[in-house]
Short mmCIF file of C-alpha atoms in Angstrom, two decimals:
data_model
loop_
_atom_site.label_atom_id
_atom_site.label_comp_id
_atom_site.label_asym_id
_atom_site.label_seq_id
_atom_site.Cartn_x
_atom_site.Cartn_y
_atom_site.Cartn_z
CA UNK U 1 0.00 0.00 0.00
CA UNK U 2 1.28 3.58 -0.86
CA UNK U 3 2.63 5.60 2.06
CA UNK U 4 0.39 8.73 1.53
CA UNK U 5 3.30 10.83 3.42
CA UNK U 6 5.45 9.43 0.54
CA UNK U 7 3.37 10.32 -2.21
CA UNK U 8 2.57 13.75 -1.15
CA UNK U 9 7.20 14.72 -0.24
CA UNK U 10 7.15 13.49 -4.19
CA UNK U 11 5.33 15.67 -5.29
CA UNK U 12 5.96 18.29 -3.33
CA UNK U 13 9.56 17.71 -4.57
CA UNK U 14 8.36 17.49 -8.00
CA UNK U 15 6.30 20.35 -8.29
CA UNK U 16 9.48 22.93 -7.63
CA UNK U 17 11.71 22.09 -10.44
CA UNK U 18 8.86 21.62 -12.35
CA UNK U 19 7.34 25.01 -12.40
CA UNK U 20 10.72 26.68 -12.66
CA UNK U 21 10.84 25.11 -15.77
CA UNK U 22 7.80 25.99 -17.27
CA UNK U 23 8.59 29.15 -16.00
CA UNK U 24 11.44 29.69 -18.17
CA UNK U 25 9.84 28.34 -20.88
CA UNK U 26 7.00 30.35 -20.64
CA UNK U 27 9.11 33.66 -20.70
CA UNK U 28 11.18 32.36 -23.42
CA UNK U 29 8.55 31.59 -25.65
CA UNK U 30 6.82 35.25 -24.77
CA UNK U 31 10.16 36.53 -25.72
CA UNK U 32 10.14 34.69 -29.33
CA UNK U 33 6.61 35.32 -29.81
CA UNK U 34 6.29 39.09 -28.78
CA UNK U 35 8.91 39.81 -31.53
CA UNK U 36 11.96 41.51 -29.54
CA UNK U 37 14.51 42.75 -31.37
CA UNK U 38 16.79 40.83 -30.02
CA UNK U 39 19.49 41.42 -33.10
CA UNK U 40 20.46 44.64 -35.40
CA UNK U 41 22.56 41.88 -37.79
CA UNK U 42 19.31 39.45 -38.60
CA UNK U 43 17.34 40.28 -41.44
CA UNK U 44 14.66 37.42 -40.50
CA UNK U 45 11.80 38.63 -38.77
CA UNK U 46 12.32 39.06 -35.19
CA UNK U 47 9.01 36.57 -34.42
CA UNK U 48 10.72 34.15 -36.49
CA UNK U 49 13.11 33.38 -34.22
CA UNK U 50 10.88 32.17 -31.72
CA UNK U 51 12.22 28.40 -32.06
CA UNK U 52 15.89 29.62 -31.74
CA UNK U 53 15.46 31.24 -28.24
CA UNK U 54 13.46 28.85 -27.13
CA UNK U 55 16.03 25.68 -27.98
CA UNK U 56 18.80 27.80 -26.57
CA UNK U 57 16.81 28.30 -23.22
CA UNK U 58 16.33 25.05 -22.87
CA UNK U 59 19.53 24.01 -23.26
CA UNK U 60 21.02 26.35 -21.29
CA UNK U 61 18.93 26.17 -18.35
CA UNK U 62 18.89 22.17 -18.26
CA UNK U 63 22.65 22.54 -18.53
CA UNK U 64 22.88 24.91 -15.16
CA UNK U 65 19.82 23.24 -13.34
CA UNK U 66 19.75 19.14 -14.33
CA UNK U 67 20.77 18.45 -10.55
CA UNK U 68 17.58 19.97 -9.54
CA UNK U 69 15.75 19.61 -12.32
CA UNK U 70 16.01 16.35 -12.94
CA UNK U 71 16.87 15.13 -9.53
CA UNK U 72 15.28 11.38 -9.61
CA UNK U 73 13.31 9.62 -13.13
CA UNK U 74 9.93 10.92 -12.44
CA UNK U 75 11.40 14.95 -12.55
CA UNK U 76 13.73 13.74 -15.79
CA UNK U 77 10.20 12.43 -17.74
CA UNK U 78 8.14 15.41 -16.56
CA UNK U 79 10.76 18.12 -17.64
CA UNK U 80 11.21 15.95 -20.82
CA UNK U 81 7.61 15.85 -21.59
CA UNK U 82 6.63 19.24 -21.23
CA UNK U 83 9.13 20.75 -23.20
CA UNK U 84 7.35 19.36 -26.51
CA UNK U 85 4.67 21.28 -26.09
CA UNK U 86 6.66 24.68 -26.24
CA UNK U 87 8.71 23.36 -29.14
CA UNK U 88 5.66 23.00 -31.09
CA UNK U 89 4.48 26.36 -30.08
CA UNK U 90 7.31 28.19 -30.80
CA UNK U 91 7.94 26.19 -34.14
CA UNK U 92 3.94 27.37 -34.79
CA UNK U 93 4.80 30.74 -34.37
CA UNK U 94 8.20 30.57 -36.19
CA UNK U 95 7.02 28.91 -39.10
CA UNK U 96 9.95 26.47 -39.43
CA UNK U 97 9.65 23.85 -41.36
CA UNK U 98 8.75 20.70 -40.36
CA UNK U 99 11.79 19.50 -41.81
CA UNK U 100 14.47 21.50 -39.93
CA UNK U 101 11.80 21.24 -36.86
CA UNK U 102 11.58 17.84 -35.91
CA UNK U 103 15.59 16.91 -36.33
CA UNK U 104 17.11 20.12 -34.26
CA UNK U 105 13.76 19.10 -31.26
CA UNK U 106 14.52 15.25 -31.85
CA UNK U 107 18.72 16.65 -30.93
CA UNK U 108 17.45 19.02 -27.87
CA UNK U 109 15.52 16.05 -26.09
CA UNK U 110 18.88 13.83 -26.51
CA UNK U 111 20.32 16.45 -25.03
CA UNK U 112 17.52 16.63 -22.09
CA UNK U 113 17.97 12.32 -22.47
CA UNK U 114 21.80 12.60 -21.53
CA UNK U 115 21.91 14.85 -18.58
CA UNK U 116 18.21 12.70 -16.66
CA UNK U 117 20.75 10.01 -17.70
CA UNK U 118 23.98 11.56 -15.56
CA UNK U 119 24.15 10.82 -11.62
CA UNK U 120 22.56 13.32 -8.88
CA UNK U 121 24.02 15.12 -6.53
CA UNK U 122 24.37 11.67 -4.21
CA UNK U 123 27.77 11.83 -5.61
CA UNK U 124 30.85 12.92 -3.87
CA UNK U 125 30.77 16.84 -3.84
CA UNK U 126 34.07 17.24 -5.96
CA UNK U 127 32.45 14.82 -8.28
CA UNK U 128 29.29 16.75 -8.94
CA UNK U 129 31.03 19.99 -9.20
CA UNK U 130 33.26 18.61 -11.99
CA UNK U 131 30.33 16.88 -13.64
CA UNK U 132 28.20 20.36 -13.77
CA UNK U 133 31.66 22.47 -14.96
CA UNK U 134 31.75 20.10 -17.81
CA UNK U 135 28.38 19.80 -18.83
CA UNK U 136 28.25 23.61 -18.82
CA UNK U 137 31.61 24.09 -20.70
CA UNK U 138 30.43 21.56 -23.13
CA UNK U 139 26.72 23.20 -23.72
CA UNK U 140 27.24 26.77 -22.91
CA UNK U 141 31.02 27.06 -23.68
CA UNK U 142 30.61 25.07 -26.66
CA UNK U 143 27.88 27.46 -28.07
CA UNK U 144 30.61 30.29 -27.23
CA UNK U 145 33.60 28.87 -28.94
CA UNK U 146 31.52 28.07 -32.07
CA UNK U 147 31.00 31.79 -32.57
CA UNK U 148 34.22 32.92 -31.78
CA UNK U 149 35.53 30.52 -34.60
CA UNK U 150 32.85 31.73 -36.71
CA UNK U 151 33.53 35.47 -36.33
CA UNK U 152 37.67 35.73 -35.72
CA UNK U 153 38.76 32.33 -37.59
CA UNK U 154 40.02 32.90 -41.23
CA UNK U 155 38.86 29.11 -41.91
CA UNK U 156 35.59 28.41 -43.87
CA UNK U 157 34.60 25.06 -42.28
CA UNK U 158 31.71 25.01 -39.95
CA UNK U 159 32.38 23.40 -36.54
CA UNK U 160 29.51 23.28 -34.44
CA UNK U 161 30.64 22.49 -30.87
CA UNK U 162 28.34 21.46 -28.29
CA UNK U 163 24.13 20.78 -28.24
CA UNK U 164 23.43 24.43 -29.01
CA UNK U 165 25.32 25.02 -31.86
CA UNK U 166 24.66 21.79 -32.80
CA UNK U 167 20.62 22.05 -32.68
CA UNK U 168 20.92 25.96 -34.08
CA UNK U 169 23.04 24.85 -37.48
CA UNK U 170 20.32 21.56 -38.20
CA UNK U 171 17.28 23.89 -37.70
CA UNK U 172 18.77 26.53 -40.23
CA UNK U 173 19.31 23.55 -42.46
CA UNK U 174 23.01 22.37 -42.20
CA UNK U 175 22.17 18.55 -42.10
CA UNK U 176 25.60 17.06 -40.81
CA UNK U 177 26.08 13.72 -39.98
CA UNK U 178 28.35 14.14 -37.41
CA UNK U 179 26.00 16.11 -35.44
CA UNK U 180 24.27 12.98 -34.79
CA UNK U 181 27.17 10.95 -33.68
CA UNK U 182 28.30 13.76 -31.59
CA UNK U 183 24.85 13.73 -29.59
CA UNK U 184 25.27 9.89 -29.66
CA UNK U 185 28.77 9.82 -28.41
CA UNK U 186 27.25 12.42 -25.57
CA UNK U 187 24.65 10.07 -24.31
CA UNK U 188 26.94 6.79 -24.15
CA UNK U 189 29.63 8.35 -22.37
CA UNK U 190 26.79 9.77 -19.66
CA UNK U 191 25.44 6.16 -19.54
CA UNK U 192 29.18 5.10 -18.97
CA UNK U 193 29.67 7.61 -16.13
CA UNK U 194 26.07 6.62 -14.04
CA UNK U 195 27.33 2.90 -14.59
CA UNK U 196 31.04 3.96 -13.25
CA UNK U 197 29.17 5.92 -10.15
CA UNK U 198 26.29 3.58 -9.29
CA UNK U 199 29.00 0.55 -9.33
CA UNK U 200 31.24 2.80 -6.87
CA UNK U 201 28.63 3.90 -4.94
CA UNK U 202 27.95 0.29 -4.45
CA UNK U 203 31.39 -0.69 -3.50
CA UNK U 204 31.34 2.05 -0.63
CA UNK U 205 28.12 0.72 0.71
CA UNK U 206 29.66 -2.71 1.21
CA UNK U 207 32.39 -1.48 3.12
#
């Protein structure tokens, strides 16, 4: 028989992260829809963009947050879930093709996918902290390093580092391959690292 006690701490627990989230969302999606100019150097109307800040949000924020986001299986499928729904609005309202929608929202829930995947802050404390520096180096950093090489690099070739870069160049049509393995690559080694921790953790417990 269910503990009620139990039931109502998880949802207590799962009702925080969960309305920070849709939270953000929400604002993100105003943002896209309400038209800001958030650019002088885009021709494409500013509405149209909708889908781009709305990706990069979630990215971002899952990046920063996934401890307490995502912080057991039922959070991790609830914050996974409801981020379709805004990716659908905010592809409505950006008129993207279904096309370039579907791939670059099929590479941001991979994304969402790898860090539910990565171990919770029951880790050691020096642990976590290098887990989150990397995850945020790899998402936000990545996205940073792509556009310095874009704007200051005298080579032509397109390297798209990290999820947002990644899910930005296949919704403006660049369909590379390797984005794909990238994302892939991303998710194994996460499974690798929660199969590393859980079989340490378990080692500790027996002594």
């Amino acid at each position: 028989m269910t503990n009620p006690a139990t039931t109502s701490a998880a949802a207590t627990s799962l009702m925080k992260p969960m309305l920070l989230w849709l939270t953000i969302q929400l604002v993100a999606l105003a943002i896209g829809a309400a038209g800001l100019q958030l650019s002088n150097r885009r021709q494409t109307p500013p509405e149209f963009l909708a889908i781009d800040v709305l990706l990069v949000t979630q990215i971002a924020t899952a990046a920063l947050l996934w401890p307490m986001l995502m912080a057991d299986w039922r959070s991790a499928v609830a914050v996974i879930l409801s981020s379709l729904p805004f990716m659908q609005a905010a592809g409505f309202v950006s008129a993207t093709p279904t096309s370039d929608f579907w791939p670059a929202a099929t590479l941001t829930i991979l994304w969402l996918t790898t860090l539910a995947v990565l171990p919770k802050p029951k880790s050691s404390p020096t642990f976590m902290s290098a887990l989150r520096m990397a995850v945020a180096l790899w998402s936000i950093g990545g996205a940073l390093a792509t556009y310095l090489h874009a704007e200051f690099s005298a080579d032509d070739s397109t390297n798209l580092i990290g999820p947002i870069s990644q899910v930005l160049g296949r919704l403006h049509g660049q369909t590379n391959s390797m984005h794909w393995i990238a994302v892939a690559i991303v998710l194994f080694v996460a499974i690798i690292i929660r199969v590393i921790n859980r079989s340490v953790a378990s080692k500790n417990k027996v002594k």
